[in-house]
Amino acid sequence: MISRITLQGVASYSADTPQTIEGLLRINCFYGLNGSGKSTIAKYLQTPTELDFVSCAVTPDIEEGVIVYNQKFVKDNFWDSTQQPGVFTVNEENVEAEKAIEVAEAKIEQLKKQQRDIQAQADKVK
């Protein structure tokens, strides 16, 4: 479990003075004004090895996956079907599968229409 996050020299965090967040629990909620660094914390926890975060640290080192519930999480893990209002899918793998199914179903409908059009033309020729 993360007990401390130190941010320095990234986005709204000063390069001169590190900012440390301590007293963290298993589940934490960060809120604040726009530009206060919430998204930077989230991005750091999601991708701590990015070069932007070279001066940042987390204690202890992140060994397990950290789940950050933000816009990226929603985009990657929730998918709203265009065909059934109110139906959505959770889980990144399921999102990709659902999108592939929707594309395939649209292609099937397109091919069925082409088949009907060709059959109608064939009937006219008879």
Short mmCIF file of C-alpha atoms in Angstrom, two decimals:
data_model
loop_
_atom_site.label_atom_id
_atom_site.label_comp_id
_atom_site.label_asym_id
_atom_site.label_seq_id
_atom_site.Cartn_x
_atom_site.Cartn_y
_atom_site.Cartn_z
CA MET A 1 0.00 0.00 0.00
CA ILE A 2 1.29 3.44 -0.88
CA SER A 3 2.05 5.50 2.22
CA ARG A 4 3.65 8.57 0.62
CA ILE A 5 3.72 10.33 -2.74
CA THR A 6 6.32 13.00 -3.48
CA LEU A 7 5.92 15.20 -6.55
CA GLN A 8 8.50 17.67 -7.83
CA GLY A 9 9.22 19.42 -11.11
CA VAL A 10 6.16 18.27 -13.01
CA ALA A 11 3.09 20.27 -14.14
CA SER A 12 1.98 22.53 -11.28
CA TYR A 13 4.53 21.06 -8.82
CA SER A 14 7.62 23.20 -8.20
CA ALA A 15 11.04 22.00 -9.34
CA ASP A 16 12.59 23.64 -6.27
CA THR A 17 10.39 22.32 -3.47
CA PRO A 18 9.03 18.78 -3.36
CA GLN A 19 5.40 18.36 -2.30
CA THR A 20 4.72 15.27 -0.19
CA ILE A 21 1.35 13.65 0.43
CA GLU A 22 1.38 11.40 3.50
CA GLY A 23 -1.13 9.52 5.61
CA LEU A 24 -2.56 7.68 2.63
CA LEU A 25 -5.02 4.83 3.06
CA ARG A 26 -5.84 1.84 0.88
CA ILE A 27 -8.40 4.00 -0.97
CA ASN A 28 -7.83 7.74 -1.37
CA CYS A 29 -9.77 10.57 -2.94
CA PHE A 30 -8.08 13.68 -4.27
CA TYR A 31 -10.11 16.78 -4.95
CA GLY A 32 -9.32 20.43 -5.47
CA LEU A 33 -9.48 23.38 -7.81
CA ASN A 34 -8.53 23.16 -11.47
CA GLY A 35 -4.77 23.29 -11.87
CA SER A 36 -4.07 22.08 -8.34
CA GLY A 37 -2.38 18.85 -9.49
CA LYS A 38 -5.05 16.13 -9.17
CA SER A 39 -4.58 14.88 -12.72
CA THR A 40 -0.81 14.96 -12.31
CA ILE A 41 -1.08 12.68 -9.27
CA ALA A 42 -3.35 10.32 -11.21
CA LYS A 43 -1.06 10.24 -14.24
CA TYR A 44 1.97 9.61 -12.03
CA LEU A 45 0.28 6.69 -10.29
CA GLN A 46 -0.80 5.23 -13.66
CA THR A 47 2.56 5.70 -15.41
CA PRO A 48 5.28 6.31 -12.79
CA THR A 49 8.12 5.45 -15.19
CA GLU A 50 7.38 8.31 -17.62
CA LEU A 51 10.26 10.75 -17.93
CA ASP A 52 8.06 13.62 -16.71
CA PHE A 53 8.10 11.99 -13.27
CA VAL A 54 11.85 11.50 -12.87
CA SER A 55 11.89 13.73 -9.75
CA CYS A 56 8.81 12.11 -8.21
CA ALA A 57 8.66 9.20 -5.79
CA VAL A 58 6.19 6.88 -4.15
CA THR A 59 6.80 4.99 -0.90
CA PRO A 60 6.96 2.07 -0.93
CA ASP A 61 7.71 1.43 -4.60
CA ILE A 62 4.63 0.42 -6.58
CA GLU A 63 4.76 -3.36 -6.96
CA GLU A 64 1.08 -4.03 -7.63
CA GLY A 65 -1.18 -2.27 -10.07
CA VAL A 66 -2.70 0.95 -8.83
CA ILE A 67 -6.24 1.67 -9.94
CA VAL A 68 -6.86 5.34 -10.62
CA TYR A 69 -10.49 6.20 -11.26
CA ASN A 70 -10.38 9.14 -13.65
CA GLN A 71 -11.43 10.00 -17.21
CA LYS A 72 -8.79 7.68 -18.68
CA PHE A 73 -10.09 4.78 -16.56
CA VAL A 74 -13.66 5.42 -17.69
CA LYS A 75 -12.59 5.69 -21.35
CA ASP A 76 -10.53 2.49 -21.16
CA ASN A 77 -12.97 0.39 -19.12
CA PHE A 78 -16.53 1.54 -19.79
CA TRP A 79 -18.20 1.46 -23.16
CA ASP A 80 -21.67 2.77 -23.93
CA SER A 81 -23.41 0.79 -26.65
CA THR A 82 -25.06 2.87 -29.36
CA GLN A 83 -27.69 0.20 -29.94
CA GLN A 84 -29.06 -0.35 -26.44
CA PRO A 85 -29.45 2.81 -24.35
CA GLY A 86 -28.55 2.27 -20.72
CA VAL A 87 -26.35 -0.76 -21.45
CA PHE A 88 -22.64 -0.46 -20.85
CA THR A 89 -19.70 -2.80 -20.49
CA VAL A 90 -17.02 -2.75 -17.80
CA ASN A 91 -13.50 -4.14 -18.33
CA GLU A 92 -10.97 -3.12 -20.95
CA GLU A 93 -10.96 -6.48 -22.78
CA ASN A 94 -14.77 -6.55 -22.91
CA VAL A 95 -14.84 -3.03 -24.33
CA GLU A 96 -12.69 -4.08 -27.29
CA ALA A 97 -14.76 -7.23 -27.84
CA GLU A 98 -18.04 -5.28 -27.71
CA LYS A 99 -16.72 -2.74 -30.22
CA ALA A 100 -15.61 -5.55 -32.56
CA ILE A 101 -19.02 -7.20 -32.27
CA GLU A 102 -20.79 -3.92 -33.06
CA VAL A 103 -18.59 -3.37 -36.14
CA ALA A 104 -19.21 -6.95 -37.30
CA GLU A 105 -22.98 -6.61 -36.81
CA ALA A 106 -22.99 -3.38 -38.83
CA LYS A 107 -21.06 -5.15 -41.62
CA ILE A 108 -23.58 -8.02 -41.57
CA GLU A 109 -26.46 -5.54 -41.96
CA GLN A 110 -24.63 -3.84 -44.83
CA LEU A 111 -24.07 -7.18 -46.58
CA LYS A 112 -27.71 -8.19 -46.07
CA LYS A 113 -28.80 -4.93 -47.70
CA GLN A 114 -26.46 -5.55 -50.63
CA GLN A 115 -27.88 -9.06 -50.96
CA ARG A 116 -31.46 -7.71 -51.01
CA ASP A 117 -30.50 -5.10 -53.63
CA ILE A 118 -28.83 -7.71 -55.84
CA GLN A 119 -31.82 -10.05 -55.45
CA ALA A 120 -34.19 -7.23 -56.42
CA GLN A 121 -32.11 -6.52 -59.55
CA ALA A 122 -32.05 -10.24 -60.41
CA ASP A 123 -35.84 -10.44 -60.03
CA LYS A 124 -36.26 -7.54 -62.48
CA VAL A 125 -34.14 -9.33 -65.08
CA LYS A 126 -36.27 -12.53 -64.94
#
